Short mmCIF file of C-alpha atoms in Angstrom, two decimals:
data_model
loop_
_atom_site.label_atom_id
_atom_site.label_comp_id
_atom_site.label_asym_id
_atom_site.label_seq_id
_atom_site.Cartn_x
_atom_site.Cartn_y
_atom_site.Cartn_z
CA UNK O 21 -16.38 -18.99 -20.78
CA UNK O 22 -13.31 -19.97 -18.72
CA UNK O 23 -13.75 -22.70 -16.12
CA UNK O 24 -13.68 -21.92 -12.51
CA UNK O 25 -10.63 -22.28 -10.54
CA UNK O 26 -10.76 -25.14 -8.32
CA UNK O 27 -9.17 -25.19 -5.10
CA UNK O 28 -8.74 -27.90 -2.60
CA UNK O 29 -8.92 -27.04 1.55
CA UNK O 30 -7.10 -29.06 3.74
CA UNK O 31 -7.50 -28.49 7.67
CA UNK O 32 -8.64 -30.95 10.43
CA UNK O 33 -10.90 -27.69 12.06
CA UNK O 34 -14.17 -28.03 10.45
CA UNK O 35 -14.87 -24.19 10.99
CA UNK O 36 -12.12 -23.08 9.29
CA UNK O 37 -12.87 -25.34 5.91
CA UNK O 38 -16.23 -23.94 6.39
CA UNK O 39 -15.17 -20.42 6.34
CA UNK O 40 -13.04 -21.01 3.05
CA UNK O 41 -15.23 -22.68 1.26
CA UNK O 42 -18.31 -20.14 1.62
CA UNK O 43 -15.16 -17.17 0.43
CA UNK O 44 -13.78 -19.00 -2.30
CA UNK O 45 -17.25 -20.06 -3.80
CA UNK O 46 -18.96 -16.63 -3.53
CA UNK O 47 -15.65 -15.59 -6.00
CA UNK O 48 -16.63 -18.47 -8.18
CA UNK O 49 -13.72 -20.88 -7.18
CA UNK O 50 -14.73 -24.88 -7.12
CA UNK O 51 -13.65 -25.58 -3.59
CA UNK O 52 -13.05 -29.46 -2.43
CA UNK O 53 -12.09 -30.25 1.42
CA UNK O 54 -10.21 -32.52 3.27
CA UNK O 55 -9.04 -33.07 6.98
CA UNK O 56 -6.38 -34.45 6.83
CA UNK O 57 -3.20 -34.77 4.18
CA UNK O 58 -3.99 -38.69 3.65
CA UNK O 59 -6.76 -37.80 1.38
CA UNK O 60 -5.06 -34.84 -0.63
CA UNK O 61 -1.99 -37.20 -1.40
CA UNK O 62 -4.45 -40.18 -2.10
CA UNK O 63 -6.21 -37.96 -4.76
CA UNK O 64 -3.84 -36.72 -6.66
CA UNK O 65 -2.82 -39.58 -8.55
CA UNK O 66 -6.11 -39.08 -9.70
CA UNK O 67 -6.53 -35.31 -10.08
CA UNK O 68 -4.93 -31.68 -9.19
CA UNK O 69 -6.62 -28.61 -8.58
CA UNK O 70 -4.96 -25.16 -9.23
CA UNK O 71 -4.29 -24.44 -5.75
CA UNK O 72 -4.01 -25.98 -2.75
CA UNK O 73 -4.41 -23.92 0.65
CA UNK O 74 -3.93 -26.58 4.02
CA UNK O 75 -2.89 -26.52 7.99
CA UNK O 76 0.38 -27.08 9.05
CA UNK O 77 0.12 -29.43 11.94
CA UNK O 78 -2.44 -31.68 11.53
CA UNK O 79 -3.35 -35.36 12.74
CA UNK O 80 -1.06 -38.15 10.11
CA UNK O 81 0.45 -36.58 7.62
CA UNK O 82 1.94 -32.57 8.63
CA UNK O 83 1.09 -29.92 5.89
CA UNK O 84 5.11 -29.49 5.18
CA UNK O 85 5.48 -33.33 4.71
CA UNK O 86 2.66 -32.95 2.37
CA UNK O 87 4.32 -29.81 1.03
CA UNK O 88 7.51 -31.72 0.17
CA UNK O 89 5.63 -34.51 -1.64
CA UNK O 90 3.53 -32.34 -3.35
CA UNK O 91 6.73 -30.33 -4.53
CA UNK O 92 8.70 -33.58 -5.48
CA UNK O 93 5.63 -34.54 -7.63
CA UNK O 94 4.14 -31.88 -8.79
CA UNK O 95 6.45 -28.42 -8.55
CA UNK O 96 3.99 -26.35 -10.28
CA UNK O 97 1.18 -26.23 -8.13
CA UNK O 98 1.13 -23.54 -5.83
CA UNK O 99 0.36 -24.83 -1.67
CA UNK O 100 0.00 -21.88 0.62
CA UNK O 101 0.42 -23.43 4.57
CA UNK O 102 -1.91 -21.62 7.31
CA UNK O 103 -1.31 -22.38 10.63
CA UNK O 104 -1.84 -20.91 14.04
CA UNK O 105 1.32 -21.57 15.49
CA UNK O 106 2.16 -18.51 13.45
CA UNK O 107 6.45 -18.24 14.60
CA UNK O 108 9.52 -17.46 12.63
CA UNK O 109 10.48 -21.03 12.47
CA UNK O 110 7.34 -22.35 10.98
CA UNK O 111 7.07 -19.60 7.89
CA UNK O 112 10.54 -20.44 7.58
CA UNK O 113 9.80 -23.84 6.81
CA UNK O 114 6.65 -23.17 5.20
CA UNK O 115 9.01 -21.00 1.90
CA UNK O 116 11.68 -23.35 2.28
CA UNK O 117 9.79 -25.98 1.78
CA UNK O 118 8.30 -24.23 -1.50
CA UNK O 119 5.47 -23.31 -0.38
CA UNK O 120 3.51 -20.45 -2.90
CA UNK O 121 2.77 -18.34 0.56
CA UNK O 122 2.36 -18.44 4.01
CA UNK O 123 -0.79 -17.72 6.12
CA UNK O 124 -1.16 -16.95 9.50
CA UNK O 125 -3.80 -17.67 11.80
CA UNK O 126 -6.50 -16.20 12.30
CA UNK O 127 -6.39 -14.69 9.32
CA UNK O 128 -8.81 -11.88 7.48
CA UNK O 129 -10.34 -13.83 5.18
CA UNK O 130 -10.29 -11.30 1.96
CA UNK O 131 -6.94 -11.22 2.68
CA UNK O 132 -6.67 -15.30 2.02
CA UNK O 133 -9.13 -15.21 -1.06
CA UNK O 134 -6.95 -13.02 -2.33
CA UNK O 135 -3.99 -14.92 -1.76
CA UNK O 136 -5.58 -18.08 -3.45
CA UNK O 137 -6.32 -15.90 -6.83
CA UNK O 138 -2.35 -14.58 -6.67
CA UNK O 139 -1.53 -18.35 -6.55
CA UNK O 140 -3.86 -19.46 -9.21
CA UNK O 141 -2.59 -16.18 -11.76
CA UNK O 142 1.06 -18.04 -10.55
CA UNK O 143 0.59 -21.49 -11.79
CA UNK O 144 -1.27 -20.00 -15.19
CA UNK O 145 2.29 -18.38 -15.82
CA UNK O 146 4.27 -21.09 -14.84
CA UNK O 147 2.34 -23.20 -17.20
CA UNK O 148 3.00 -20.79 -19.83
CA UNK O 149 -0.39 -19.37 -19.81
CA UNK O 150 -1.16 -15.36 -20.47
CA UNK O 151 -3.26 -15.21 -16.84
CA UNK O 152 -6.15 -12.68 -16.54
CA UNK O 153 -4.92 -9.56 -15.39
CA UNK O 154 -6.13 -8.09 -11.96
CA UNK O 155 -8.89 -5.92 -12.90
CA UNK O 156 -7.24 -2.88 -10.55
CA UNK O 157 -4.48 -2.59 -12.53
CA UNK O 158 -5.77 -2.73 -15.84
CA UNK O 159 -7.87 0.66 -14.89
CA UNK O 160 -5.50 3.83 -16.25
CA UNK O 161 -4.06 5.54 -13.40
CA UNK O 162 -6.52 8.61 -12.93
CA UNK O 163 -5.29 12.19 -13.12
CA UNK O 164 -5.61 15.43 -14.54
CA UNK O 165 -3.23 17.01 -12.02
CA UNK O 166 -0.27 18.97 -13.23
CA UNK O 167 2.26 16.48 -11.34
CA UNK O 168 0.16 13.84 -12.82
CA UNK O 169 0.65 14.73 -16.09
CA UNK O 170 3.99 14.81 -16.06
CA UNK O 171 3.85 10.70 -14.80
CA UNK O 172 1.95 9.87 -17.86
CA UNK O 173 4.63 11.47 -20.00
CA UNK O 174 7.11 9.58 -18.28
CA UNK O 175 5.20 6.42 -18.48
CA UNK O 176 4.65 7.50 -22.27
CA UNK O 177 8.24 8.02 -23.01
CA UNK O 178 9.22 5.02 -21.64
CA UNK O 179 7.06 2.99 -23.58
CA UNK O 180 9.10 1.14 -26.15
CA UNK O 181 11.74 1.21 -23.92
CA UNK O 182 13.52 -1.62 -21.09
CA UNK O 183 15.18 0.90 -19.12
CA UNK O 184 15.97 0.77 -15.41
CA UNK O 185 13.21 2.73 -13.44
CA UNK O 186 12.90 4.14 -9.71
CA UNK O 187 9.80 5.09 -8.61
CA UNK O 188 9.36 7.29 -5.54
CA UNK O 189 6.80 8.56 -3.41
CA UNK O 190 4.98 8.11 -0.19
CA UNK O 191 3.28 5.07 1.14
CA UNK O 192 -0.23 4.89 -0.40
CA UNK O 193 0.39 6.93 -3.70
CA UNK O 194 0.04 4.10 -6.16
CA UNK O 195 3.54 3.43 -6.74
CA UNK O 196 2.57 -0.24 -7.55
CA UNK O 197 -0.24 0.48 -9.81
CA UNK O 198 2.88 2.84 -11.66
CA UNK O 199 5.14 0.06 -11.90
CA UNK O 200 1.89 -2.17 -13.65
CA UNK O 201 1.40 0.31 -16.57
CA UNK O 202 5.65 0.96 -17.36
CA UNK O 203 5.14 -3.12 -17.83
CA UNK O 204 1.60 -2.95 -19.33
CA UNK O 205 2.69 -0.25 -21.93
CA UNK O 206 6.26 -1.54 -22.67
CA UNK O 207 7.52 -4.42 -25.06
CA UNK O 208 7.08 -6.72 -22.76
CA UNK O 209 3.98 -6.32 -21.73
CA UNK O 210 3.04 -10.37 -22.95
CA UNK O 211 5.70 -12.02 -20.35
CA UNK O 212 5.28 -12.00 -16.68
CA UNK O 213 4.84 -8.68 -14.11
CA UNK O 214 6.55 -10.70 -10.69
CA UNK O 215 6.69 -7.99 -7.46
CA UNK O 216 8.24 -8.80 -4.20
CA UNK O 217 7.76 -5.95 -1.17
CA UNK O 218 11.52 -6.12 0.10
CA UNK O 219 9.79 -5.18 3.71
CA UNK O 220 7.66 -7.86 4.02
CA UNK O 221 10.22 -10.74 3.26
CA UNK O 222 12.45 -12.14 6.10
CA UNK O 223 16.08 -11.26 6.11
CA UNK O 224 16.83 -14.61 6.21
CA UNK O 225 14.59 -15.76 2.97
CA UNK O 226 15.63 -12.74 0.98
CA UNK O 227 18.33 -14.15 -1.48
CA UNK O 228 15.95 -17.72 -1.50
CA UNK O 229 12.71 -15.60 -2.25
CA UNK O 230 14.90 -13.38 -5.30
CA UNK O 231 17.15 -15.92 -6.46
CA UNK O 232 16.03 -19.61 -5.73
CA UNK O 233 17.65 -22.49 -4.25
CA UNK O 234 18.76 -26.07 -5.33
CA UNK O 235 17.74 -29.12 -3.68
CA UNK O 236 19.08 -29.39 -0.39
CA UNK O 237 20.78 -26.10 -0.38
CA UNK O 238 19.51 -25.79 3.43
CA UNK O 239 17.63 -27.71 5.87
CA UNK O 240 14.34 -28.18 4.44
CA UNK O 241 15.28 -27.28 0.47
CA UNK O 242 13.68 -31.17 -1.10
CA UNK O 243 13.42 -29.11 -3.93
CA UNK O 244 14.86 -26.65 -6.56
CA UNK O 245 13.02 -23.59 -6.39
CA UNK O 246 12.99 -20.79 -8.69
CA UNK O 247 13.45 -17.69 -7.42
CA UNK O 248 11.33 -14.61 -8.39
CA UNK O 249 14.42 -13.56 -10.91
CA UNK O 250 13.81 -16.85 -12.79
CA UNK O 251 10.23 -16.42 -13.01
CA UNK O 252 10.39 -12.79 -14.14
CA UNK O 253 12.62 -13.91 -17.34
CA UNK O 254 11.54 -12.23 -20.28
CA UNK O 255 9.08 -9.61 -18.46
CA UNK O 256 9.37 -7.09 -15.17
CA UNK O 257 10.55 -7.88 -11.78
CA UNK O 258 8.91 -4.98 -9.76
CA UNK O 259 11.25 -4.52 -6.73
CA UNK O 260 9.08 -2.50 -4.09
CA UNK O 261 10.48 -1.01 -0.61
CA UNK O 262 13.68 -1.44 -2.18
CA UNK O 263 15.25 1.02 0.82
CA UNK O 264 14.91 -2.30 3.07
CA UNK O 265 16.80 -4.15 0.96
CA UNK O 266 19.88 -5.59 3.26
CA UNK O 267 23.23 -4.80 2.51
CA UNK O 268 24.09 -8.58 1.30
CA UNK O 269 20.81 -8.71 -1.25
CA UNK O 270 22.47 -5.11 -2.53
CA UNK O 271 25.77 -6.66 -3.78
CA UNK O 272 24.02 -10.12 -4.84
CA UNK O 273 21.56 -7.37 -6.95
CA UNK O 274 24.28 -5.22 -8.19
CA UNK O 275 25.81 -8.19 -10.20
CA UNK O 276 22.74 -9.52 -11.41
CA UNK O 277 22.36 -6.51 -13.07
CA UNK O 278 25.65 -5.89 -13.81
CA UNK O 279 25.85 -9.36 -15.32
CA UNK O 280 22.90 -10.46 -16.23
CA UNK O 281 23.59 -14.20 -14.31
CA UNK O 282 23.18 -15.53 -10.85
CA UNK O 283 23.34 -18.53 -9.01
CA UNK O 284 20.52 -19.83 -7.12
CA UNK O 285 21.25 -20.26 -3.01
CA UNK O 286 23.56 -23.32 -2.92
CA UNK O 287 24.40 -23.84 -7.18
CA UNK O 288 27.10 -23.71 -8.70
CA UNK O 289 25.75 -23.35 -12.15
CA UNK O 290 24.83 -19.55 -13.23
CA UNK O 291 21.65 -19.01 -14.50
CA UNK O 292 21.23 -16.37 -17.13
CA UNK O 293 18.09 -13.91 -16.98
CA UNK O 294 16.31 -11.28 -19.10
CA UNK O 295 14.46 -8.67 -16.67
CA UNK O 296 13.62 -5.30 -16.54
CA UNK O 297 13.95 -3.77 -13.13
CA UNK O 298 11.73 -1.11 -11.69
CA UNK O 299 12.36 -0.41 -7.83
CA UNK O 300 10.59 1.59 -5.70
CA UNK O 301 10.26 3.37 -2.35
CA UNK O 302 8.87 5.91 0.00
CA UNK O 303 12.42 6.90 1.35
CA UNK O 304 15.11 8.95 0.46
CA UNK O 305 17.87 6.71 -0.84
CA UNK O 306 20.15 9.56 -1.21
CA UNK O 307 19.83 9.90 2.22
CA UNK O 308 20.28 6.45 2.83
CA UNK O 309 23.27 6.12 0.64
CA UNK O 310 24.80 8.94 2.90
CA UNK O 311 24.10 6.82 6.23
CA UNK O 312 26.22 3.92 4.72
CA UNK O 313 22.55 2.37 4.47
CA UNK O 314 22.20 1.84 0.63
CA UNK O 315 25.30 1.26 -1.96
CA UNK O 316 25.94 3.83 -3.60
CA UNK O 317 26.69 2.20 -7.18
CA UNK O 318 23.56 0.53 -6.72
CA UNK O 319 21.67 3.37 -6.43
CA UNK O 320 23.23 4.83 -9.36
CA UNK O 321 22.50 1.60 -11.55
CA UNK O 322 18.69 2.01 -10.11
CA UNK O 323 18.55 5.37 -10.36
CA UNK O 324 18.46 5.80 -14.44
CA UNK O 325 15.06 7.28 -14.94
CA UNK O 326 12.84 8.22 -11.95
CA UNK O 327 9.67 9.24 -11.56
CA UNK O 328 8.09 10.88 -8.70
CA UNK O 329 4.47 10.21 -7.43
CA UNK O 330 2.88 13.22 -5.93
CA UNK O 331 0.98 13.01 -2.35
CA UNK O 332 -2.77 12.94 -2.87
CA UNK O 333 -2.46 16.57 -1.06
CA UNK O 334 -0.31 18.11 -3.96
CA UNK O 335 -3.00 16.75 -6.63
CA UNK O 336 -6.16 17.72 -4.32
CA UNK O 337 -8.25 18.46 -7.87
CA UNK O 338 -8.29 14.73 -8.65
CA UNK O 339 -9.69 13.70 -5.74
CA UNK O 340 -14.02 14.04 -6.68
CA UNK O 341 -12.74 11.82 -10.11
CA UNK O 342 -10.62 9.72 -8.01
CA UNK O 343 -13.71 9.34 -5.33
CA UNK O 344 -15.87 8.70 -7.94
CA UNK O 345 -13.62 5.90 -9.24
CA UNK O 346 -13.37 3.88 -6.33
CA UNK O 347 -17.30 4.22 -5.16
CA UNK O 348 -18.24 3.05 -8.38
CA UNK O 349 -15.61 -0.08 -8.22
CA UNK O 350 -16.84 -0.70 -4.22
CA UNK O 351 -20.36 -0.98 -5.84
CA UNK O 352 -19.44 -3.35 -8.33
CA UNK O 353 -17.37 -5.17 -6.01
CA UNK O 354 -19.80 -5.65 -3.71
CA UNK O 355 -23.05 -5.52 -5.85
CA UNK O 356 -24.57 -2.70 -4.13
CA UNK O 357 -26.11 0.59 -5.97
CA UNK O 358 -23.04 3.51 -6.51
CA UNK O 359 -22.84 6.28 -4.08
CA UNK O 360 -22.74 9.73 -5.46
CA UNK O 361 -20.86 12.47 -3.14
CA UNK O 362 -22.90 15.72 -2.81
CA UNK O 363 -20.85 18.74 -3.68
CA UNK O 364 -20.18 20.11 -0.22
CA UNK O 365 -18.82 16.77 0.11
CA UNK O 366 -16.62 16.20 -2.53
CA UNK O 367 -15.08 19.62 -1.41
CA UNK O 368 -14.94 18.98 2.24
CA UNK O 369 -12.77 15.63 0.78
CA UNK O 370 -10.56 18.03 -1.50
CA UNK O 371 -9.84 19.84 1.95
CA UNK O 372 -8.59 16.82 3.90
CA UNK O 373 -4.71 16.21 4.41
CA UNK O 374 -4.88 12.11 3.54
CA UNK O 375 -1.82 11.42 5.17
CA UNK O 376 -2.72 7.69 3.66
CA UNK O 377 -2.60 9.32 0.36
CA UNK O 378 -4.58 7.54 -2.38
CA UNK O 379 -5.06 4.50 -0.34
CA UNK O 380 -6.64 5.82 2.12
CA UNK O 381 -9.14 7.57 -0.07
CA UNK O 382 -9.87 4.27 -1.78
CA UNK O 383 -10.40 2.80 1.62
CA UNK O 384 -12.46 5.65 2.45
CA UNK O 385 -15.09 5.26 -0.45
CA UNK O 386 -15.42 1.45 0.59
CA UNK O 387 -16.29 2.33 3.96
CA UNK O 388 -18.88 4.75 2.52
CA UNK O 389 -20.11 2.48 0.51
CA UNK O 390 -20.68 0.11 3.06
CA UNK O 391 -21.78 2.54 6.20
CA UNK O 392 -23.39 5.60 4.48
CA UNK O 393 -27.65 5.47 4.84
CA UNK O 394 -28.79 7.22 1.48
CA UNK O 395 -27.54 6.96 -1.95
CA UNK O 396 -26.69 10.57 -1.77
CA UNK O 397 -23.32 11.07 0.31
CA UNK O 398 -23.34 13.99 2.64
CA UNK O 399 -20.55 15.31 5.06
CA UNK O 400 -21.75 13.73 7.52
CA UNK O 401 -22.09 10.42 6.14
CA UNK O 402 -18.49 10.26 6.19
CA UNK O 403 -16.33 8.45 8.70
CA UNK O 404 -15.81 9.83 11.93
CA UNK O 405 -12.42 10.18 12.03
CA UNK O 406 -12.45 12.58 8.72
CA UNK O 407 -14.82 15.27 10.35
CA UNK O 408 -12.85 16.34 13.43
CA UNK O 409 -9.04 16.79 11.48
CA UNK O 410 -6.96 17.81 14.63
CA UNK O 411 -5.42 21.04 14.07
CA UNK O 412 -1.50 19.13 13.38
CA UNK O 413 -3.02 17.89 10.42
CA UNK O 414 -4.19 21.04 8.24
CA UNK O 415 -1.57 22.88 6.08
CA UNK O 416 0.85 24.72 7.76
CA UNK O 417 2.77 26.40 4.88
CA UNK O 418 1.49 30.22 6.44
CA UNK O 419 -1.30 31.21 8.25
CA UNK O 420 -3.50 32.06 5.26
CA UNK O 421 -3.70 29.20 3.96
CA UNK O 422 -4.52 27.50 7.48
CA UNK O 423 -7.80 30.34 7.91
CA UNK O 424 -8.41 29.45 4.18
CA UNK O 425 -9.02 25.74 5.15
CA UNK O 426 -10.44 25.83 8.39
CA UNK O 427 -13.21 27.95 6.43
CA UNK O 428 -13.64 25.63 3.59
CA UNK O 429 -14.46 22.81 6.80
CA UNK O 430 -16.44 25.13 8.75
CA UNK O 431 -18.77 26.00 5.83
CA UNK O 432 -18.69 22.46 3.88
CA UNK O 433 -20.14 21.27 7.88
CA UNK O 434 -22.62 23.53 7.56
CA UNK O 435 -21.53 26.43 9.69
CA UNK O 436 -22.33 29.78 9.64
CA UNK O 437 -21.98 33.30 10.98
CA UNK O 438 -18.37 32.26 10.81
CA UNK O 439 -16.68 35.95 11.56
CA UNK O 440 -18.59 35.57 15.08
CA UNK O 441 -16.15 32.73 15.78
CA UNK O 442 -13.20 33.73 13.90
CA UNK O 443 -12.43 37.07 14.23
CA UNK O 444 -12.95 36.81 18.63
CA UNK O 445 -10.63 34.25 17.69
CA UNK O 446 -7.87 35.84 16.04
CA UNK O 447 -7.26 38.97 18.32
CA UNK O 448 -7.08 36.57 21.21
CA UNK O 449 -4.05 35.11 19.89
CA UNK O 450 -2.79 38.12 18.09
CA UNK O 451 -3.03 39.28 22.13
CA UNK O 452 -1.99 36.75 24.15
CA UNK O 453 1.46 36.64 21.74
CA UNK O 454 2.21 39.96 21.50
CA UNK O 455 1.87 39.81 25.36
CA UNK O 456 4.16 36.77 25.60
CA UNK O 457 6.67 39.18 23.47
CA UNK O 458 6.64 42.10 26.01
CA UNK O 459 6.80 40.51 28.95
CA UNK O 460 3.05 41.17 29.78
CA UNK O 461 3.40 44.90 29.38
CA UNK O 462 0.37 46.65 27.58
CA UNK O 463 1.72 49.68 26.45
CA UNK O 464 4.93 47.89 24.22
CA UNK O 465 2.12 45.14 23.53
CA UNK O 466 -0.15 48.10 21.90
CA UNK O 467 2.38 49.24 19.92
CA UNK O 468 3.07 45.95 18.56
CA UNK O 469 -0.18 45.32 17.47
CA UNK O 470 -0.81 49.09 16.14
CA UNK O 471 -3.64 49.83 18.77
CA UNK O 472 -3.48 52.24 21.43
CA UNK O 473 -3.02 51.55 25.08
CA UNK O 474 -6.90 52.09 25.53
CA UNK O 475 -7.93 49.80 22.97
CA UNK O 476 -6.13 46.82 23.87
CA UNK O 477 -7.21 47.31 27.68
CA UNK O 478 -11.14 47.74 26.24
CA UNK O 479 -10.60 44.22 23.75
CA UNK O 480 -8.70 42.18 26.62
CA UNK O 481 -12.04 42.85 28.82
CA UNK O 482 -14.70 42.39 26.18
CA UNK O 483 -12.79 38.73 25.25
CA UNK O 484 -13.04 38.05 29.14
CA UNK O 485 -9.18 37.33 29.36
CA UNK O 486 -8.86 39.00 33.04
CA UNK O 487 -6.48 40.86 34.05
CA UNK O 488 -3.65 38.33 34.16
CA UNK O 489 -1.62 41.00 32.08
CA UNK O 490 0.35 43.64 34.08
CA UNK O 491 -1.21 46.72 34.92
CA UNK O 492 2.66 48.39 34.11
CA UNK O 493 1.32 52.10 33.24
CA UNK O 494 -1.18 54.61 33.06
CA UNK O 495 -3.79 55.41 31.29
CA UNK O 496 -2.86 57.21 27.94
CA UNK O 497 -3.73 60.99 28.13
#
């Protein structure tokens, strides 16, 4: 059995080591804290854990001058800085002093366990060490959808292959977990999988965070640093949100992979690199590339196979396996018994629009798992926003197909004597427009609808909608 990550805390607030140290253990991480950076510095001569996670301004020693010692010492270990003063200028310094990640305050604390296991699976491959894979991406993507089908081909086609990829699709599809199995299932599957979210990286750490920097390449640089190109040698460098790329990264990028070489931010020695690139994004780069947005010979040198991730709404017969899926890993997860979705539910679900596409389903099933009474899942149990879709969101591709689904909702609530509602319903609009149409005169209104003058008089009073129309004509004989 492996040994337990250990992972040292260092923050003069004695709530917030608490906090850490109750998270970390319940994953199984040996946790050791300190308040101040006296301590830390003092103990490693002695020992280093695998990651170190500390406060940015505290009483002696500051977490970056600690940072800068720890990176001058020893560069491998990963530090992420926390602090509340959460500004540009301090996650600035935070990366270019080398830090693995920054952390604002307050913070959601799965959000920093998480971060601490990212570091850890970091320093494993920086030693040189195969780390354990994340369990959610060594699950097969789940499908049997026509559209998915044809992403399993692509992934299987691509298999024994290094080939540029672009994946597109909307946000929440599972891009990402896409991007995992072309490196999982390709020849270099053994070396490192590195991903960096182009939209969630400061414009001005962008060329730092891709291609490293030497020492004293910029205020704050006591180090070399190693860009995410560097650490992706050999394996997949898994370029997500690349739309947000700016237009300086895009020309850097375009000879890196014209070239094969870079030079790190402030060198003047190129470094030579052997990565597969697979981008992806939820926009249209054509449309970009149009705008002046996106280069155009970029997108052409990205753009060599691509593969398209359906909307969870164009693969709606996937969603009771994918459902099932993510109860059963929100169980496990959180060591509580499975939920099992009743039929009518697992219906209702295939009826929703899931504008959050797969992500939001998986969210979904943990809040069920969490918040639903019974073991058994009914439509009700579900959360609130799901049973009361406004009408915007149902499909709008003709009218059948909206009566289709507001029936499927009606009757997976529980509803009945539906025509009672419906029909009442229907001629009221079918009235009121061909009203609007003619002006409010019955008689052309009649004709449009194919009723006589008679008729549409007798429905207008039994539906109780007055007589705001225009009584234009007589009678018919």
């Amino acid at each position: 059995m492996s040994r337990s990550e250990t992972v040292w805390i260092v923050d003069d607030d004695r709530s917030i080591r608490w906090v850490l140290e109750k998270a970390l253990q319940q994953e199984g991480m040996t946790t050791q804290s300190f308040e101040s950076a006296d301590g830390v510095l003092a103990k490693l001569a002695r020992q280093q854990p695998d990651v170190i996670i500390s406060d940015i301004r505290m009483p002696g020693v500051s977490g970056l001058d600690m940072l800068a010692q720890i990176r001058d010492l020893y560069p491998r270990l990963p530090v992420i800085i926390m602090t509340a003063h959460s500004d540009l200028d301090s996650a600035v310094a935070s990366y270019q002093g080398g830090a693995f990640e920054y952390l604002p305050k307050p913070f959601d604390v799965d959000e920093a366990v998480s971060l601490v296991k990212r570091a850890n699976q970091h320093a494993k491959e920086q030693q040189g060490l195969k780390a354990p894979v994340d369990q959610r991406h060594t699950t097969e993507i789940i499908g049997e959808a026509p559209a998915m089908q044809e992403v399993f081909r692509a992934i299987g086609r691509l298999s024994h292959s290094n080939i540029t990829v672009l994946i597109n699709g909307e946000s929440g599809t599972g891009k990402e977990l896409v991007a995992h199995a072309l490196h999982r299932h390709s020849p270099r599957s053994a070396s490192p999988f590195i991903a960096l979210n182009m939209a969630a990286i400061p414009k001005d750490l962008m060329e730092s965070e891709l291609f490293g920097h030497e020492k004293g390449a910029f205020t704050g640089a006591a180090n070399q640093r190693r860009g995410r190109f560097e650490q992706a040698d050999g394996g997949t460098l898994f370029l997500d949100e690349i739309g947000d790329m700016p237009a300086d990264t895009q020309t850097r990028l375009l000879r890196v992979l014209a070239d094969g070489e870079f030079y790190r931010v402030g060198g003047h020695t190129p470094v030579k690199v052997d990565v597969r690139i697979i981008a992806a994004t939820h926009q249209d780069l054509e449309t970009l590339v149009q705008a002046g947005k996106f280069r155009e010979d970029l997108f052409h040198r990205l753009n060599v196979i691509r593969i398209h991730i359906p909307r969870l709404s164009d693969r709606r017969e996937d969603i009771p396996t994918l459902a099932s899926h993510f109860l059963a890993s929100a169980a496990t997860e959180l060591a509580v018994e499975t939920k099992l979705l009743k039929p009518e539910t697992e219906e209702y679900l295939q009826n929703l629009p899931w504008p959050g596409n797969v992500r939001q389903l998986e969210n979904t099933c943990r809040w069920i798992t969490v918040m639903a009474s019974g073991r058994e899942v009914h439509v009700d149990d579900l959360p609130p926003e799901l049973l009361n879709q406004p009408a915007d969101a149902m499909p709008s591709n003709n009218w059948e197909q909206a009566l289709r689904h507001w029936a499927d909702l009606a009757l997976a609530r529980g509803q009945s004597n539906l025509l009672d509602e419906a029909v009442p319903a229907f001629e009221r609009i079918m009235i009121e427009t061909a009203l609007k149409h003619t002006a409010g005169r019955r008689r052309d209104a009649a004709l449009l609808l194919g009723w006589g003058r008679n008729t549409l008089t007798r429905k207008i009073k039994e539906l109780g909608m007055g007589d705001s129309a225009d009584e234009d004509e007589g009678d018919e004989a």
